[in-house]
Short mmCIF file of C-alpha atoms in Angstrom, two decimals:
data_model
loop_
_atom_site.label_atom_id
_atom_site.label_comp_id
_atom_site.label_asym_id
_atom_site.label_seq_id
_atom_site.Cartn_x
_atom_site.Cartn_y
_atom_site.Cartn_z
CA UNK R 205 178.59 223.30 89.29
CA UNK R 206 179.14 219.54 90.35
CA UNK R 207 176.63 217.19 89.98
CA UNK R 208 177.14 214.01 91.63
CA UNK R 209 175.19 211.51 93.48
CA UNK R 210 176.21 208.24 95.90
CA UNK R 211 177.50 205.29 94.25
CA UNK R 212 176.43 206.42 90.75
CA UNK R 213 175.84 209.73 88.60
CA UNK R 214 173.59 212.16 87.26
CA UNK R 215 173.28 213.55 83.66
CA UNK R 216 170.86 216.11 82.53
CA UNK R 217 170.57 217.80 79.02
CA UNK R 218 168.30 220.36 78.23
CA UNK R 219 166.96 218.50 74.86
CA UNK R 220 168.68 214.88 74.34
CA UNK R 221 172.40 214.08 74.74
CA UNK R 222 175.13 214.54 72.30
CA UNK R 223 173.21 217.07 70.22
CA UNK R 224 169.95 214.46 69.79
CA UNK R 225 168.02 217.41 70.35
CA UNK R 226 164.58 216.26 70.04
CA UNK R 227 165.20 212.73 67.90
CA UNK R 228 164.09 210.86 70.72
CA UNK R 229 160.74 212.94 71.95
CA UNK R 230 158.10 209.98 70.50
CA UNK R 231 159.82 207.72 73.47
CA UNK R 232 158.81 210.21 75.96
CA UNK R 233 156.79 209.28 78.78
CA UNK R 234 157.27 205.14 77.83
CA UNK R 235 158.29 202.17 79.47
CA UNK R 236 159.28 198.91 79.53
CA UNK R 237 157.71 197.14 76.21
CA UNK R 238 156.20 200.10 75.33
CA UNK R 239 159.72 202.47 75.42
CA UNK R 240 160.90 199.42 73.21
CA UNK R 241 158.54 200.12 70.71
CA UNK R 242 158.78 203.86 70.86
CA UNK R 243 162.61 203.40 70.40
CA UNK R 244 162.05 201.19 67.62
CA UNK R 245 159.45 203.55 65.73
CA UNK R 246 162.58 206.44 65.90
CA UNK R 247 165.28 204.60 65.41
CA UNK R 248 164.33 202.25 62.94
CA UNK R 249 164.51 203.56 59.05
CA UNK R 250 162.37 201.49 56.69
CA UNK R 251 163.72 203.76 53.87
CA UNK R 252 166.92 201.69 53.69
CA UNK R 253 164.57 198.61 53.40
CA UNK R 254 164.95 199.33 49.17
CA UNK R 255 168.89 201.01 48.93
CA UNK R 256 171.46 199.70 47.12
CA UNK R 257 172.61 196.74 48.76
CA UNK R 258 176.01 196.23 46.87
CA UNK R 259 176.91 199.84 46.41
CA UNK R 260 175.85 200.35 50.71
CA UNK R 261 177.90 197.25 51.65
CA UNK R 262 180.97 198.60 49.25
CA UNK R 263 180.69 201.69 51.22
CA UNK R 264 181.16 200.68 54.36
CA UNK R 265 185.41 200.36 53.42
CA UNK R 266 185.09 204.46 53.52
CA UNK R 267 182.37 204.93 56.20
CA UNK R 268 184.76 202.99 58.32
CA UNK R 269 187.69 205.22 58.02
CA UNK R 270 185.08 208.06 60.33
CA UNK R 271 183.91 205.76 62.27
CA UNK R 272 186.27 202.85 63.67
CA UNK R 273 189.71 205.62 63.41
CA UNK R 274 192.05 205.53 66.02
CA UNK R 275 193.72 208.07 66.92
CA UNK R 276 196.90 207.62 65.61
CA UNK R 277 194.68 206.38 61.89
CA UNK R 278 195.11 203.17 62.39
CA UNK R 279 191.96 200.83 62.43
CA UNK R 280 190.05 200.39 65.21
CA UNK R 281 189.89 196.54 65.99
CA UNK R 282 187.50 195.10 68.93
CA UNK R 283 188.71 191.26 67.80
CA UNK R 284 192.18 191.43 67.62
CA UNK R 285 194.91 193.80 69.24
CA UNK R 286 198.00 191.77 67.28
CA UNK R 287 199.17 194.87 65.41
CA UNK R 288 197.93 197.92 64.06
CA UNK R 289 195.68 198.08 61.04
CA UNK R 290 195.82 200.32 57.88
CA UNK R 291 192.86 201.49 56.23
CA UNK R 292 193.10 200.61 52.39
CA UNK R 293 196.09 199.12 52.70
CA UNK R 294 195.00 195.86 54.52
CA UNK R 295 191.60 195.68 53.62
CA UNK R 296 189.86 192.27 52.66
CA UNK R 297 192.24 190.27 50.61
CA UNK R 298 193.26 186.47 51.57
CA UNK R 299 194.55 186.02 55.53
CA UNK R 300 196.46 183.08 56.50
CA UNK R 301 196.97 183.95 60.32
CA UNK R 302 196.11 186.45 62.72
CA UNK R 303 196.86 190.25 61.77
CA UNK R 304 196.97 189.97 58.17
CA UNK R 305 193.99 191.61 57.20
CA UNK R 306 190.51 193.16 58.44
CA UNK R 307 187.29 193.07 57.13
CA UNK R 308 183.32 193.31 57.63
CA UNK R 309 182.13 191.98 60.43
CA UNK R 310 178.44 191.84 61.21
CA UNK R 311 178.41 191.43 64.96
CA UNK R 312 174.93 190.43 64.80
CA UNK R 313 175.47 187.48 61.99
CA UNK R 314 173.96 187.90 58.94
CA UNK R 315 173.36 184.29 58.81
CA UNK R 316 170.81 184.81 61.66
CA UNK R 317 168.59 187.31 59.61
CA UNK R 318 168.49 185.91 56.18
CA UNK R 319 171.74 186.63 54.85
CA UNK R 320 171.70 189.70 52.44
CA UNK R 321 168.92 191.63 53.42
CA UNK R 322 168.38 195.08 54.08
CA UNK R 323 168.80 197.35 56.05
CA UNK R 324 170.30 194.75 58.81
CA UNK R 325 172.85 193.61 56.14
CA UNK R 326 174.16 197.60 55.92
CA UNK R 327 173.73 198.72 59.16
CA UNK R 328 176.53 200.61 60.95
CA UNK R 329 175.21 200.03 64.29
CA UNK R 330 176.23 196.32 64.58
CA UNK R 331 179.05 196.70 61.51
CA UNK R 332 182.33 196.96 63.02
CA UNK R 333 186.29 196.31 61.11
CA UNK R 334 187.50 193.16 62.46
CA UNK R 335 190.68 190.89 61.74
CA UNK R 336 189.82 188.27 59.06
CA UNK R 337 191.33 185.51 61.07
CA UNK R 338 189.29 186.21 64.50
CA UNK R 339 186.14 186.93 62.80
CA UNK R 340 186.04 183.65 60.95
CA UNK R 341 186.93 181.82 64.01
CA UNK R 342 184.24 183.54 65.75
CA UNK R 343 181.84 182.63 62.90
CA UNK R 344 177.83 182.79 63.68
CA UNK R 345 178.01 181.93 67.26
CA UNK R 346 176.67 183.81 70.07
CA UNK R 347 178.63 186.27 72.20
CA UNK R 348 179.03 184.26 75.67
CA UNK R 349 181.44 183.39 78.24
CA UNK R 350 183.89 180.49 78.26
CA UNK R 351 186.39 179.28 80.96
CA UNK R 352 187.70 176.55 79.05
CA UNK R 353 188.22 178.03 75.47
CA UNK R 354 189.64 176.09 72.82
CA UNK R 355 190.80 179.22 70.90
CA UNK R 356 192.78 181.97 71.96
CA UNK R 357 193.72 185.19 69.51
CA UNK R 358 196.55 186.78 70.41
CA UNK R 359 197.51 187.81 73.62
CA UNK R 360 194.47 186.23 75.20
CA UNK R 361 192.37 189.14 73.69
CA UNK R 362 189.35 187.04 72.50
CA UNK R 363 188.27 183.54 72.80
CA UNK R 364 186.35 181.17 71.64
CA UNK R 365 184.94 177.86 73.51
CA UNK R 366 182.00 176.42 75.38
CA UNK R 367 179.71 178.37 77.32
CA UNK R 368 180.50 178.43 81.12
CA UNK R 369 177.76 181.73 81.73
CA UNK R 370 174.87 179.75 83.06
CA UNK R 371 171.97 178.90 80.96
CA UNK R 372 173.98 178.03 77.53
CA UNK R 373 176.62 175.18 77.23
CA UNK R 374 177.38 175.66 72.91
CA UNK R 375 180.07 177.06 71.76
CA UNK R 376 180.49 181.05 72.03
CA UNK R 377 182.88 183.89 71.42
CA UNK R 378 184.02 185.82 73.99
CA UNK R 379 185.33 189.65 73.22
CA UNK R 380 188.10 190.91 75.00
CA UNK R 381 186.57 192.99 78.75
CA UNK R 382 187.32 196.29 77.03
CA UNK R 383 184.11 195.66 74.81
CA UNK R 384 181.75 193.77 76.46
CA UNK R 385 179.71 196.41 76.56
CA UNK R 386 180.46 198.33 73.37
CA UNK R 387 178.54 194.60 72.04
CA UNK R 388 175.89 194.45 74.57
CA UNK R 389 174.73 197.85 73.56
CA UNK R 390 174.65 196.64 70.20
CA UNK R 391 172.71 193.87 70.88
CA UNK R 392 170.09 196.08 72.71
CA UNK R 393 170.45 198.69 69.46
CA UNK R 394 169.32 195.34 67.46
CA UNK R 395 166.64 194.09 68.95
CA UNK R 396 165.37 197.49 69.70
CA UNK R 397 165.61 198.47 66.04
CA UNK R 398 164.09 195.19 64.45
CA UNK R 399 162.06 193.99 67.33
CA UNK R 400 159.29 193.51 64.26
CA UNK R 401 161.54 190.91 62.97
CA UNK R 402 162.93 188.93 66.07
CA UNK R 403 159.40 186.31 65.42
CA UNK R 404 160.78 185.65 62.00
CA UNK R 405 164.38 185.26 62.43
CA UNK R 406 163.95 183.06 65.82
CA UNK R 407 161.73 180.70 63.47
CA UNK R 408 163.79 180.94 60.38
CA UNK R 409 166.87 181.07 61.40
CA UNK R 410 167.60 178.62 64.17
CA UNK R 411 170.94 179.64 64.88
CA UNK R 412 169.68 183.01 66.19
CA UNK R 413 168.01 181.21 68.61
CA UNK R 414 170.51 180.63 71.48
CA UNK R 415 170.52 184.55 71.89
CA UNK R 416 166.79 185.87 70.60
CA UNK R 417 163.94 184.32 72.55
CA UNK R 418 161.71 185.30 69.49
CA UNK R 419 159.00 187.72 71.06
CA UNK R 420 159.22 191.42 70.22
CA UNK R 421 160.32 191.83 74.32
CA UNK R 422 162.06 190.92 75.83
CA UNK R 423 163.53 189.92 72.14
CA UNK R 424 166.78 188.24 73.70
CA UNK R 425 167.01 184.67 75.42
CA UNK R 426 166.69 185.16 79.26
CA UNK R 427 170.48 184.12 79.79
CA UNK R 428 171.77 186.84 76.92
CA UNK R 429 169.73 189.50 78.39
CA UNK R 430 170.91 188.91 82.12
CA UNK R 431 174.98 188.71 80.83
CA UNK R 432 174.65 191.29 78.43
CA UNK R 433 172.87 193.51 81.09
CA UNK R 434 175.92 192.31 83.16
CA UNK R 435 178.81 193.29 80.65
CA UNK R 436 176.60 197.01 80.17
CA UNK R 437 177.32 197.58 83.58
CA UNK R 438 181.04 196.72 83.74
CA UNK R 439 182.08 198.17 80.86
CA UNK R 440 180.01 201.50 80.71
CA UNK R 441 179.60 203.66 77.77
CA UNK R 442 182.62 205.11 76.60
CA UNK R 443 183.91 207.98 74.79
CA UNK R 444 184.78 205.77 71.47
CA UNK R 445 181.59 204.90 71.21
CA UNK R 446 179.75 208.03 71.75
CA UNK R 447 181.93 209.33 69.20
CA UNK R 448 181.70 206.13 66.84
CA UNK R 449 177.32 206.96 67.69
CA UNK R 450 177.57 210.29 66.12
CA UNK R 451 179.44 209.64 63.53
CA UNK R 452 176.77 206.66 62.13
CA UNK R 453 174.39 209.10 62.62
CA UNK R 454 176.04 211.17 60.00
CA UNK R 455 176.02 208.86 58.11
CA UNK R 456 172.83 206.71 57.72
CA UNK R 457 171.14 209.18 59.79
CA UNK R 458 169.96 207.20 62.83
CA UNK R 459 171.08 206.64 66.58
CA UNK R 460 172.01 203.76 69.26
CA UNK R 461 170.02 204.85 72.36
CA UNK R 462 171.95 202.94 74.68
CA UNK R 463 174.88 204.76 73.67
CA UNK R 464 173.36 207.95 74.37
CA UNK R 465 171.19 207.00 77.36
CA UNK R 466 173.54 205.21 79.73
CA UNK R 467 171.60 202.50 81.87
CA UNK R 468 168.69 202.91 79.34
CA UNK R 469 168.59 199.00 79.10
CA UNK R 470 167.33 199.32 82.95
CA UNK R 471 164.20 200.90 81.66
CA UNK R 472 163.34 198.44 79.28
CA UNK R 473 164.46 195.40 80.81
CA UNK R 474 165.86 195.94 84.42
CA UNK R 475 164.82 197.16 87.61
CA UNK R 476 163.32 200.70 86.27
CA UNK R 477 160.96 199.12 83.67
CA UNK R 478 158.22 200.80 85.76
CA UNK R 479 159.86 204.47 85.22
CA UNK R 480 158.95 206.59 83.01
CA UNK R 481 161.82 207.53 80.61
CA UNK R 482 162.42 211.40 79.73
CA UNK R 483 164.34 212.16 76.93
CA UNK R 484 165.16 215.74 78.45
CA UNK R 485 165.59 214.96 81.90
CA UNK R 486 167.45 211.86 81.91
CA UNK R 487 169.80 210.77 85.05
CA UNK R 488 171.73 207.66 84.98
CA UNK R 489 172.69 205.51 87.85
CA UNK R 490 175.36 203.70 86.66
CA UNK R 491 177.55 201.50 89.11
CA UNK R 492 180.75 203.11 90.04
CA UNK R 493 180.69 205.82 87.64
CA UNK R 494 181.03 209.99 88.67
CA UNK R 495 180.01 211.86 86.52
CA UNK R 496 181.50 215.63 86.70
CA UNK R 497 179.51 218.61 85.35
CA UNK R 498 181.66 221.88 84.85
CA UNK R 499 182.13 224.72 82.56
CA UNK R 500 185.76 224.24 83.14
CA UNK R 501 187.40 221.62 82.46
CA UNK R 502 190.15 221.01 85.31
CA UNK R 503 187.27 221.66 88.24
CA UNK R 504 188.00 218.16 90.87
CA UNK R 505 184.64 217.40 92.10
CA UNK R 506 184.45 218.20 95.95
CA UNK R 507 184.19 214.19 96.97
CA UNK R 508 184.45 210.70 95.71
CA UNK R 509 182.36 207.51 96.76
CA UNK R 510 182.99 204.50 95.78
CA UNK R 511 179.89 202.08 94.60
CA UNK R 512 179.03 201.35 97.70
CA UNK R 513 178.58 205.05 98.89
CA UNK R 514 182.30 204.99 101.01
CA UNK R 515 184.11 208.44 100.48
CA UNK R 516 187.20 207.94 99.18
CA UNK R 517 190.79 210.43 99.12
CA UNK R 518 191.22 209.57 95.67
CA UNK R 519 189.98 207.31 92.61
CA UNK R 520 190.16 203.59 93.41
CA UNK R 521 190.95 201.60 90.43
CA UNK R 522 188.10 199.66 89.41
CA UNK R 523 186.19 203.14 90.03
CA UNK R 524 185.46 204.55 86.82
CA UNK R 525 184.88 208.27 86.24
CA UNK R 526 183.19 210.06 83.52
CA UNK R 527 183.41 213.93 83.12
CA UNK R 528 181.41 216.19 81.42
CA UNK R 529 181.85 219.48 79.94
CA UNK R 530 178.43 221.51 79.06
CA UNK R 531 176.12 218.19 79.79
CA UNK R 532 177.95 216.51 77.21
CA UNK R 533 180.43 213.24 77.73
CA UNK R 534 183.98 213.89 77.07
CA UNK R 535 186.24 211.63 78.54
CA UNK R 536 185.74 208.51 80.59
CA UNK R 537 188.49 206.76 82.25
CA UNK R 538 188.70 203.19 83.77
CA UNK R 539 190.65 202.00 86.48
CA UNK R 540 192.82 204.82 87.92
CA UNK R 541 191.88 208.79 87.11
CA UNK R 542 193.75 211.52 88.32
CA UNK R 543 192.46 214.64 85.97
#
């Protein structure tokens, strides 16, 4: 069977996605503020409040070799794309330039929650390997846009610069397209997960401010929430980070729900706030995205539309096209597809 709907897609699990089962049954039912809060009560694990700090932030060198792998074993870098990392081999150490080595980088600064405090200061949902030289020139500023940057890393992949995205005019960084939303989802994981905290790190720790507004919800400044909402939709879930998702949750045992709930930020913050979400019977409508539902693998689905509900001959690049095997996400491809 091929499930498929105009200008968007449909996804249905019998429990939750990507073997959630029933992790996410306390949201059921919410919305808006109140899914927030439900979201936060699950995902949220106030047992890590008293670990180890220095033996958890020592581990991350290993827990990064499951969950930010390439293929090919390399590192997987969303900073940098100057050459290919090894794990172990060029980890930490002194940098001089771009490429020489990679290390933690706490895509939500630490600086804006207190510095080393637990569990934000651990947590694998907004951890990521990044190269040393990027990450310091990206420092504690706020994800943004810039069309005058005054930094470039290699090959134009990030930048850093003054805001041009309307609303902010400090300096930002800007990740490279391929992971807007990888980042935007991790900002919703963040101020999903400690939306007790945002009133204390908005007043504590000015530099937060900028992209927390410092209220529980919306939790991010109204010019953060409407770009990241924009770079979720352009750069939909993908099948690194579903893959990246489960293997955190081995880990430290907890989930991103906008990873496993494509759209999901639409029920908390967009234009389905007034929908109630079901953790079982989930669809997404996700801009230009098919979504292909077969018990084998090499079924084409019967027609194509393009966003705007045209039927198309073939994939359009700019259309992008997820397929599933067995309700769960396998493969989605950007630009061109021919499967």
């Amino acid at each position: 069977m091929i499930a498929m709907m105009l200008g968007g897609a449909v996804g249905c699990w019998a429990q939750g996605p990507n073997d959630s089962g029933e992790y996410y049954k306390a949201a059921d039912g919410k919305k808006g503020a109140a899914l927030k809060t439900a979201l936060c009560g699950i995902i949220y694990n106030r047992d890590e409040e008293g670990a180890d700090l220095n033996a958890a932030y020592k581990a991350l060198w290993t827990h990064f070799q499951t969950t930010d792998v390439r293929d090919d074993g390399s590192v997987w870098d969303m900073y940098s794309n100057k050459r290919a990392m090894t794990f172990g081999t060029d980890q930490a150490g002194n940098y001089k330039q771009e490429g020489d080595v990679y290390n933690r980088e706490h895509s939500f600064p630490n600086s804006w929650f207190g510095g080393k405090v637990m569990p934000m200061y651990t947590d694998l949902n907004h951890l990521y390997p990044t190269d040393g030289w990027v990450n310091n020139k990206r420092a504690n500023y706020p994800f943004g846009e810039t069309s005058n940057p005054t930094y470039k890393s290699a090959n134009d992949f990030s930048k850093l610069g003054p805001c041009s995205y309307p609303g902010y005019t400090g300096t930002v960084f800007e990740p490279n397209d391929e992971y807007k939303g990888d980042f935007a989802r991790t900002y919703f994981y963040m101020v999903t997960c400690y939306e007790e905290k945002i009133a204390d790190w908005y007043q504590n720790y000015p530099e937060s401010q900028p992209t927390l507004d410092g209220n529980a919800y919306p939790g991010l400044s109204a010019w953060q929430l409407e770009m990241l909402m924009k770079w979720a939709e352009n750069d939909p879930v993908s099948e690194k980070e579903t893959n990246r998702n489960n293997a955190v949750f081995n880990i430290q045992k907890n989930r991103n729900p906008f990873i496993d709930y494509p759209g999901l930020e639409a029920y908390i913050w967009g234009d389905k706030k007034d929908v109630a979400f079901s953790y079982s019977d989930y669809a997404t409508e996700i801009k230009g995205i098919i979504e292909r539902n077969s018990e084998a693998d090499d079924v084409q689905p019967e027609a194509i539309y393009s966003p705007d509900g045209k039927r198309l001959m073939k994939p359009h690049n700019g259309l992008n096209i997820m397929r599933l095997k067995n309700g769960k996400r396998v493969k989605t491809v950007k630009g061109v597809a021919n499967f």
